[in-house]
Coordinates of C-alpha atoms and ligand atoms in Angstrom, one line a residue:
M1 CA -11.3 -16.2 -11.3
H2 CA -10.5 -19.6 -9.7
H3 CA -6.9 -19.4 -8.7
L4 CA -5.3 -16.0 -7.7
L5 CA -1.6 -15.4 -7.7
V6 CA -1.1 -12.6 -5.2
T7 CA 2.4 -11.2 -5.6
G8 CA 3.5 -9.1 -2.6
G9 CA 0.8 -10.9 -0.6
A10 CA 2.9 -11.0 2.6
G11 CA 3.0 -7.2 2.8
F12 CA 0.5 -4.8 4.4
I13 CA -2.3 -4.5 1.8
G14 CA -1.6 -7.8 0.1
S15 CA -2.1 -9.9 3.4
N16 CA -5.4 -8.1 4.2
F17 CA -6.5 -8.7 0.6
V18 CA -5.7 -12.4 0.8
R19 CA -7.6 -12.8 4.0
W20 CA -10.5 -10.8 2.5
M21 CA -10.7 -12.9 -0.7
L22 CA -10.5 -16.2 1.0
Q23 CA -13.3 -15.2 3.4
Q24 CA -15.5 -13.8 0.6
H25 CA -15.1 -16.5 -2.0
P26 CA -15.3 -20.1 -0.7
D27 CA -14.3 -21.7 -4.0
L28 CA -11.2 -19.5 -4.5
Q29 CA -7.6 -20.8 -4.3
V30 CA -4.9 -18.3 -3.5
T31 CA -1.1 -18.6 -3.9
V32 CA 1.0 -15.8 -2.4
Y33 CA 4.3 -15.2 -4.2
D34 CA 6.6 -12.9 -2.2
K35 CA 10.3 -12.2 -1.9
L36 CA 9.9 -11.5 1.9
T37 CA 11.8 -8.2 1.9
Y38 CA 11.9 -6.3 5.2
A39 CA 8.3 -5.3 4.5
G40 CA 7.0 -8.9 3.7
R41 CA 6.3 -11.0 6.8
L42 CA 4.8 -14.5 7.2
E43 CA 3.4 -13.4 10.5
N44 CA 0.9 -11.2 8.5
L45 CA -0.6 -14.4 7.1
Q46 CA -0.2 -16.9 10.0
D47 CA -4.0 -16.8 10.8
V48 CA -4.7 -17.3 7.1
A49 CA -2.6 -20.4 6.9
A50 CA -4.3 -21.8 9.9
A51 CA -7.9 -20.9 8.8
F52 CA -8.0 -21.8 5.1
G53 CA -5.9 -25.0 4.9
D54 CA -4.9 -25.9 1.3
R55 CA -7.0 -23.1 -0.3
Y56 CA -3.9 -20.9 0.6
T57 CA -0.3 -21.6 -0.5
F58 CA 2.8 -19.6 -0.1
R59 CA 5.7 -19.6 -2.5
Q60 CA 8.9 -17.4 -1.9
G61 CA 10.3 -15.7 -4.9
D62 CA 11.2 -12.5 -6.6
I63 CA 8.9 -10.9 -9.3
C64 CA 12.0 -10.1 -11.2
D65 CA 12.9 -13.8 -11.6
A66 CA 11.0 -14.8 -14.8
G67 CA 11.8 -18.5 -14.5
R68 CA 10.5 -18.8 -11.0
V69 CA 7.3 -16.7 -11.8
A70 CA 6.5 -19.0 -14.8
E71 CA 7.2 -22.1 -12.8
V72 CA 4.8 -21.0 -9.9
I73 CA 2.0 -20.0 -12.4
A74 CA 2.2 -23.4 -14.1
E75 CA 2.6 -25.4 -10.9
R76 CA -0.4 -23.8 -9.2
G77 CA -2.7 -23.5 -12.2
V78 CA -3.1 -19.7 -11.8
D79 CA -5.7 -17.9 -13.9
T80 CA -5.5 -14.4 -12.4
I81 CA -2.6 -12.3 -11.1
V82 CA -2.9 -9.4 -8.7
N83 CA 0.3 -7.5 -8.3
F84 CA 1.0 -5.9 -5.0
A85 CA 4.7 -6.5 -5.0
A86 CA 6.7 -3.3 -4.8
E87 CA 9.1 -1.2 -2.9
T88 CA 6.6 1.2 -1.3
H89 CA 8.2 3.8 1.0
V90 CA 8.8 7.2 -0.4
D91 CA 11.5 8.1 2.1
R92 CA 13.5 4.9 1.2
S93 CA 13.1 5.7 -2.5
I94 CA 14.6 9.1 -1.9
M95 CA 17.6 7.6 -0.1
D96 CA 18.1 4.7 -2.6
P97 CA 15.9 4.4 -5.7
D98 CA 17.6 1.3 -7.2
A99 CA 15.3 -1.4 -5.8
F100 CA 12.3 0.7 -6.8
I101 CA 13.3 0.7 -10.4
Q102 CA 14.0 -3.0 -10.3
T103 CA 11.0 -4.3 -8.6
D104 CA 8.3 -1.7 -9.4
I105 CA 9.1 -1.4 -13.2
Y106 CA 11.1 -4.4 -14.2
G107 CA 9.2 -6.8 -11.9
T108 CA 5.9 -5.6 -13.4
Y109 CA 7.2 -6.2 -16.9
V110 CA 8.2 -9.8 -15.8
L111 CA 4.7 -10.5 -14.5
L112 CA 3.0 -9.0 -17.6
E113 CA 5.2 -11.1 -19.9
A114 CA 4.5 -14.2 -17.7
A115 CA 0.8 -13.5 -17.9
R116 CA 1.1 -13.2 -21.7
Q117 CA 3.2 -16.3 -22.2
A118 CA 0.7 -18.3 -20.0
G119 CA -2.1 -17.6 -22.5
N120 CA -3.2 -14.0 -21.6
L121 CA -4.1 -14.5 -17.9
R122 CA -6.3 -11.8 -16.2
Y123 CA -3.9 -9.3 -14.7
H124 CA -4.7 -6.6 -12.1
Q125 CA -2.0 -3.9 -11.2
I126 CA -2.1 -2.2 -7.8
S127 CA -1.0 1.4 -8.4
T128 CA -1.2 4.6 -6.3
D129 CA -2.6 8.1 -6.3
E130 CA 1.0 9.3 -6.2
V131 CA 1.3 8.8 -9.9
Y132 CA -0.7 11.9 -10.4
G133 CA 1.8 14.0 -8.5
H134 CA 1.0 16.9 -6.3
I135 CA -2.6 18.2 -7.0
E136 CA -3.2 22.0 -7.1
G137 CA -6.3 23.9 -6.0
D138 CA -9.6 22.0 -5.6
H139 CA -9.0 19.5 -8.4
R140 CA -9.6 15.8 -7.7
S141 CA -7.5 13.5 -9.9
L142 CA -9.4 11.7 -12.6
E143 CA -8.2 8.4 -14.1
S144 CA -7.7 10.2 -17.4
D145 CA -5.4 12.9 -16.0
C146 CA -1.8 13.0 -17.2
L147 CA 0.7 11.3 -14.8
A148 CA 3.1 13.6 -13.2
P149 CA 5.0 11.6 -10.5
R150 CA 7.6 13.5 -8.4
S151 CA 9.4 10.9 -6.3
P152 CA 11.5 8.0 -7.5
Y153 CA 8.8 5.7 -5.9
A154 CA 5.9 7.5 -7.7
A155 CA 7.8 7.6 -11.0
S156 CA 8.5 3.8 -10.8
K157 CA 4.8 3.1 -10.1
A158 CA 3.8 5.4 -13.1
G159 CA 6.3 3.6 -15.3
A160 CA 4.6 0.3 -14.4
D161 CA 1.1 1.7 -15.1
H162 CA 2.3 2.7 -18.7
L163 CA 3.6 -0.9 -19.2
V164 CA 0.3 -2.4 -18.0
N165 CA -1.6 -0.2 -20.4
A166 CA 0.8 -1.0 -23.2
Y167 CA 0.3 -4.8 -22.7
F168 CA -3.5 -4.2 -23.0
I169 CA -3.2 -2.2 -26.2
T170 CA -0.4 -4.2 -27.9
Y171 CA -1.2 -7.8 -26.8
N172 CA -4.8 -7.5 -25.7
L173 CA -3.8 -8.7 -22.2
P174 CA -7.0 -8.4 -20.0
I175 CA -5.8 -5.9 -17.5
T176 CA -7.2 -3.5 -15.0
I177 CA -5.4 -1.0 -12.7
S178 CA -6.4 0.5 -9.4
R179 CA -4.8 3.7 -8.0
G180 CA -5.2 3.7 -4.2
A181 CA -5.0 6.5 -1.6
N182 CA -3.0 6.3 1.7
N183 CA -4.0 3.0 3.3
I184 CA -4.0 2.4 7.0
G185 CA -4.9 -0.6 9.1
P186 CA -3.5 -3.9 10.6
Y187 CA 0.0 -5.1 9.6
Q188 CA 1.3 -1.9 8.1
Y189 CA 5.1 -1.7 8.6
P190 CA 5.9 1.1 11.1
E191 CA 7.9 3.2 8.7
K192 CA 4.6 4.6 7.3
V193 CA 3.3 7.7 9.2
V194 CA 0.2 6.3 11.1
P195 CA 1.9 3.1 12.5
L196 CA 5.1 5.0 13.1
F197 CA 3.3 7.7 15.1
V198 CA 1.1 5.2 17.1
T199 CA 4.1 3.1 18.1
N200 CA 6.3 6.2 18.9
A201 CA 3.4 7.6 21.0
L202 CA 2.9 4.3 22.8
N203 CA 6.7 4.4 23.7
D204 CA 6.4 8.1 24.6
Q205 CA 8.7 9.1 21.8
P206 CA 8.2 12.3 19.8
L207 CA 6.2 12.3 16.5
P208 CA 8.3 13.7 13.7
V209 CA 5.8 15.8 11.6
Y210 CA 7.5 16.8 8.3
G211 CA 7.4 20.6 7.7
D212 CA 4.2 22.4 8.7
G213 CA 2.0 19.2 8.7
Q214 CA -0.5 20.9 6.4
Q215 CA 0.0 18.3 3.7
R216 CA -3.3 16.7 2.6
R217 CA -3.9 13.0 2.3
D218 CA -6.8 10.6 2.0
Y219 CA -6.3 8.1 4.9
Q220 CA -8.3 5.1 3.8
F221 CA -9.0 1.9 5.8
V222 CA -7.3 -1.0 4.1
L223 CA -10.4 -3.2 3.9
D224 CA -12.2 -0.6 1.9
H225 CA -9.3 -0.8 -0.7
C226 CA -9.5 -4.7 -0.6
Q227 CA -13.2 -4.6 -1.3
A228 CA -12.7 -2.3 -4.2
I229 CA -10.0 -4.5 -5.8
D230 CA -12.4 -7.5 -5.4
L231 CA -15.2 -5.6 -7.1
I232 CA -12.8 -4.4 -10.0
L233 CA -11.7 -8.0 -10.5
R234 CA -15.3 -9.2 -10.9
K235 CA -17.0 -6.1 -12.5
G236 CA -14.3 -3.8 -13.8
V237 CA -14.1 -3.1 -17.5
I238 CA -11.0 -4.7 -19.0
G239 CA -8.4 -2.1 -20.1
E240 CA -9.7 0.5 -17.5
T241 CA -8.2 2.2 -14.5
Y242 CA -10.1 2.9 -11.2
N243 CA -9.2 5.4 -8.5
V244 CA -9.7 4.0 -5.0
G245 CA -10.1 6.4 -2.0
T246 CA -12.8 8.0 0.2
G247 CA -12.7 11.0 -2.2
T248 CA -12.1 13.3 0.8
E249 CA -8.9 14.6 2.4
M250 CA -7.4 15.8 5.7
T251 CA -4.2 17.4 6.8
N252 CA -1.5 15.3 8.5
L253 CA -1.9 17.4 11.7
A254 CA -5.6 16.6 11.8
M255 CA -4.7 12.9 11.5
V256 CA -2.2 13.3 14.4
E257 CA -4.8 15.0 16.6
I258 CA -7.2 12.0 16.2
L259 CA -4.4 9.5 16.8
L260 CA -3.3 11.2 20.0
D261 CA -6.9 11.6 21.2
E262 CA -7.5 7.8 20.7
L263 CA -4.4 7.0 22.6
G264 CA -5.0 9.6 25.3
K265 CA -1.5 11.0 24.7
P266 CA -0.5 14.7 24.8
A267 CA 0.1 17.1 21.8
S268 CA 3.5 17.9 23.4
L269 CA 4.8 14.7 21.6
I270 CA 4.6 16.5 18.3
R271 CA 7.9 17.8 16.7
H272 CA 7.9 19.7 13.4
V273 CA 11.0 18.5 11.6
E274 CA 12.8 19.2 8.3
D275 CA 10.5 18.4 5.4
R276 CA 10.8 15.4 3.0
L277 CA 12.6 16.3 -0.3
G278 CA 10.1 17.1 -3.0
H279 CA 7.2 16.4 -0.6
D280 CA 3.8 16.4 -2.4
R281 CA 1.4 18.8 -0.6
R282 CA -1.8 17.3 -1.7
Y283 CA -3.4 14.2 -3.1
C284 CA -7.1 13.9 -3.7
L285 CA -9.0 11.4 -5.9
D286 CA -12.2 11.6 -7.8
V287 CA -13.7 8.1 -7.1
H288 CA -17.0 8.3 -9.1
K289 CA -15.9 5.8 -11.7
L290 CA -15.5 3.2 -8.9
M291 CA -18.7 4.2 -7.2
D292 CA -20.5 3.6 -10.6
L293 CA -19.5 -0.1 -10.2
G294 CA -21.4 -0.1 -6.9
W295 CA -18.6 0.6 -4.3
E296 CA -18.6 2.9 -1.4
P297 CA -16.3 3.1 1.6
D298 CA -17.3 1.7 5.0
Y299 CA -14.9 3.9 7.0
T300 CA -14.5 7.6 7.3
H301 CA -11.0 9.0 8.0
E302 CA -11.7 9.2 11.7
E303 CA -13.0 5.7 11.9
A304 CA -10.1 4.4 9.9
I305 CA -7.5 6.1 12.1
R306 CA -9.2 5.1 15.4
A307 CA -9.6 1.4 14.3
T308 CA -5.9 1.4 13.2
V309 CA -4.7 2.8 16.5
R310 CA -6.7 0.2 18.4
W311 CA -5.1 -2.6 16.4
Y312 CA -1.6 -1.4 17.2
V313 CA -2.5 -1.0 20.9
D314 CA -3.8 -4.6 20.9
N315 CA -1.1 -6.2 18.8
R316 CA 2.3 -5.4 20.4
W317 CA 3.3 -8.9 19.6
W318 CA 3.4 -7.9 15.9
W319 CA 5.3 -4.5 16.0
E320 CA 7.6 -4.7 19.0
P321 CA 10.0 -7.3 17.4
I322 CA 10.1 -5.2 14.2
R323 CA 10.9 -2.0 16.0
S324 CA 13.7 -3.7 17.9
G325 CA 15.4 -5.0 14.8
E326 CA 16.6 -3.6 11.4
F327 CA 14.2 -0.8 11.9
K328 CA 16.4 0.9 14.6
Q329 CA 19.1 1.6 12.0
Y330 CA 16.6 2.8 9.4
Y331 CA 15.1 5.1 12.0
E332 CA 18.5 6.6 12.9
Q333 CA 19.2 7.1 9.2
V334 CA 16.0 9.0 8.5
Y335 CA 15.4 10.9 11.7
G336 CA 18.7 10.8 13.6
K337 CA 20.2 14.0 12.1
R338 CA 16.9 15.6 11.0
R339 CA 16.6 19.3 12.0
V340 CA 13.8 20.0 14.5
L341 CA 11.9 23.1 13.4
S342 CA 9.8 23.5 16.5
A343 CA 9.1 21.7 19.7
P344 CA 6.8 22.6 22.5
Ligands
NAD401 P1 4.4 -3.3 1.7 O1 5.7 -2.6 1.5 O2 3.8 -3.5 3.0 O3 4.5 -4.7 1.0 C1 5.2 -5.0 -0.2 C2 5.3 -6.5 -0.4 O4 6.0 -6.8 -1.6 C3 6.1 -7.1 0.7 O5 5.5 -8.4 1.1 C4 7.5 -7.5 0.0 O6 8.2 -8.6 0.5 C5 7.0 -7.7 -1.4 N1 8.0 -7.5 -2.4 C6 8.8 -6.4 -2.6 N2 9.7 -6.6 -3.6 C7 9.4 -7.8 -4.1 C8 9.9 -8.6 -5.2 N3 10.9 -8.1 -6.0 N4 9.3 -9.7 -5.5 C9 8.3 -10.2 -4.8 N5 7.8 -9.6 -3.7 C10 8.4 -8.4 -3.4 O7 3.4 -2.5 0.7 P2 1.9 -2.1 0.7 O8 1.8 -0.9 1.5 O9 1.2 -3.4 1.1 O10 1.6 -1.8 -0.8 C11 1.2 -2.9 -1.7 C12 1.0 -2.3 -3.0 O11 0.0 -1.3 -3.0 C13 2.2 -1.6 -3.7 O12 2.2 -1.9 -5.0 C14 2.0 -0.2 -3.4 O13 2.6 0.6 -4.4 C15 0.5 -0.1 -3.5 N6 -0.2 1.0 -2.8 C16 0.1 1.2 -1.4 C17 -0.6 2.1 -0.7 C18 -0.4 2.4 0.8 O14 -0.9 3.4 1.3 N7 0.4 1.5 1.5 C19 -1.5 2.9 -1.4 C20 -1.8 2.8 -2.7 C21 -1.1 1.8 -3.4
DAU402 O1 -0.9 7.8 -1.4 C1 -0.6 6.5 -1.5 C2 0.8 6.2 -1.0 O2 0.7 6.4 0.4 C3 1.3 4.8 -1.3 O3 1.5 4.7 -2.7 C4 2.7 4.6 -0.6 O4 3.1 3.3 -0.9 C5 2.5 4.8 0.8 O5 3.8 4.7 1.5 C6 1.9 6.2 1.1 O6 2.9 7.2 0.7 P1 3.0 8.6 1.6 O7 4.3 9.1 1.4 O8 1.9 9.5 1.5 O9 2.9 7.9 3.1 P2 3.7 8.1 4.4 O10 3.1 7.3 5.4 O11 5.2 7.9 4.3 O12 3.5 9.7 4.7 C7 2.2 10.2 4.8 C8 2.3 11.6 5.1 O13 2.9 11.8 6.4 C9 3.1 12.4 4.1 O14 2.6 13.7 3.9 C10 4.5 12.5 4.8 C11 4.1 12.6 6.2 N1 5.1 12.1 7.2 C12 5.5 10.8 7.0 C13 6.5 10.2 7.8 C14 7.0 8.8 7.6 C15 5.5 12.8 8.3 O15 5.1 13.9 8.5 N2 6.4 12.3 9.1 C16 6.9 11.0 9.0 O16 7.8 10.6 9.8

């Protein structure tokens, strides 16, 4: 691993990963390839550009554009691809799945084919726990479980995972896959629940909790995810998939309680609103396979939530311009006519 192509590197997890890798590996070169959709922002990488000089390069482009992808791989001398590029928000996938099918499935195919044509480059796919679907009882998803995605987003990510595995089996492409839990931390676009609720609360706006708020998620600090990907790139077994999460779970309402406590804001901001269509009640991962590589998380849920809240409190320069732009229309579309189920 000498020169990484990080697709989707201007988004939330990708930008944290680029910073992490450049800090950890002094000989590494990184090229970020990103379309800069609403979720991709050069501000997420402005300190990286300043700190790492010519070890970091940015190229704008779409992962569905095979010619441009091949050109950047050749121009930069890439030997490893890590694919974060995706449409990522479940609510947007419910309103309009088209871009999800294009980017998350077809775009992954384009990258796999580019990796193959360039001489079987090392390829890592960033996937999600959502591909397992809603998990019943006490079961924790194992990497060997059947995929049972339930939203257009999750289905498009599952389709990509199948393609990645097919390229390993058919062409011997040296791949790995990681399936991450709900990441939180710096630079997450405020459509996702934790940054949405922090920034709403800072503006004394209500927090729209879907349904009863008893859905269970594994809120993982983004740097724990980045460390895991780094480890898989160096020590993961080619052809294998690794779950990445804390291996524990909490309800959305418990997450909200910690978030409000860190901000010193009242529970009266909570509004239970009409649920998300097809809302998965529970995700929970078995992470022993990753731990066997020597990984363990540094952050508990509570530490991750509190650290994330503090970042948003300290970095209004980052999120205030976002919330005053395109986001206002999006917010109105998703929440404007949503039925309130209970308010204090
Ligand atoms: P994000 O929405 O913050 O960023 C996505 C990035 O991809 C943006 O920079 C965007 O500009 C770029 N992009 C979108 N379409 C593109 C295209 N066609 N060509 C090139 N670039 C394109 O997403 P994120 O939360 O950082 O997620 C990154 C990856 O991690 C995704 O693959 C997602 O499925 C996966 N994942 C996310 C989480 C989570 O909790 N956020 C958890 C597990 C897995
Ligand atoms: O689990 C990994 C996945 O986590 C990633 O693959 C996705 O890219 C990422 O968006 C995230 O998906 P979720 O749907 O779990 O995340 P979101 O932040 O949208 O919602 C988290 C939980 O909070 C979920 O149970 C829905 C609930 N929620 C969400 C929003 C936006 C609310 O109650 N109210 C809200 O307004």
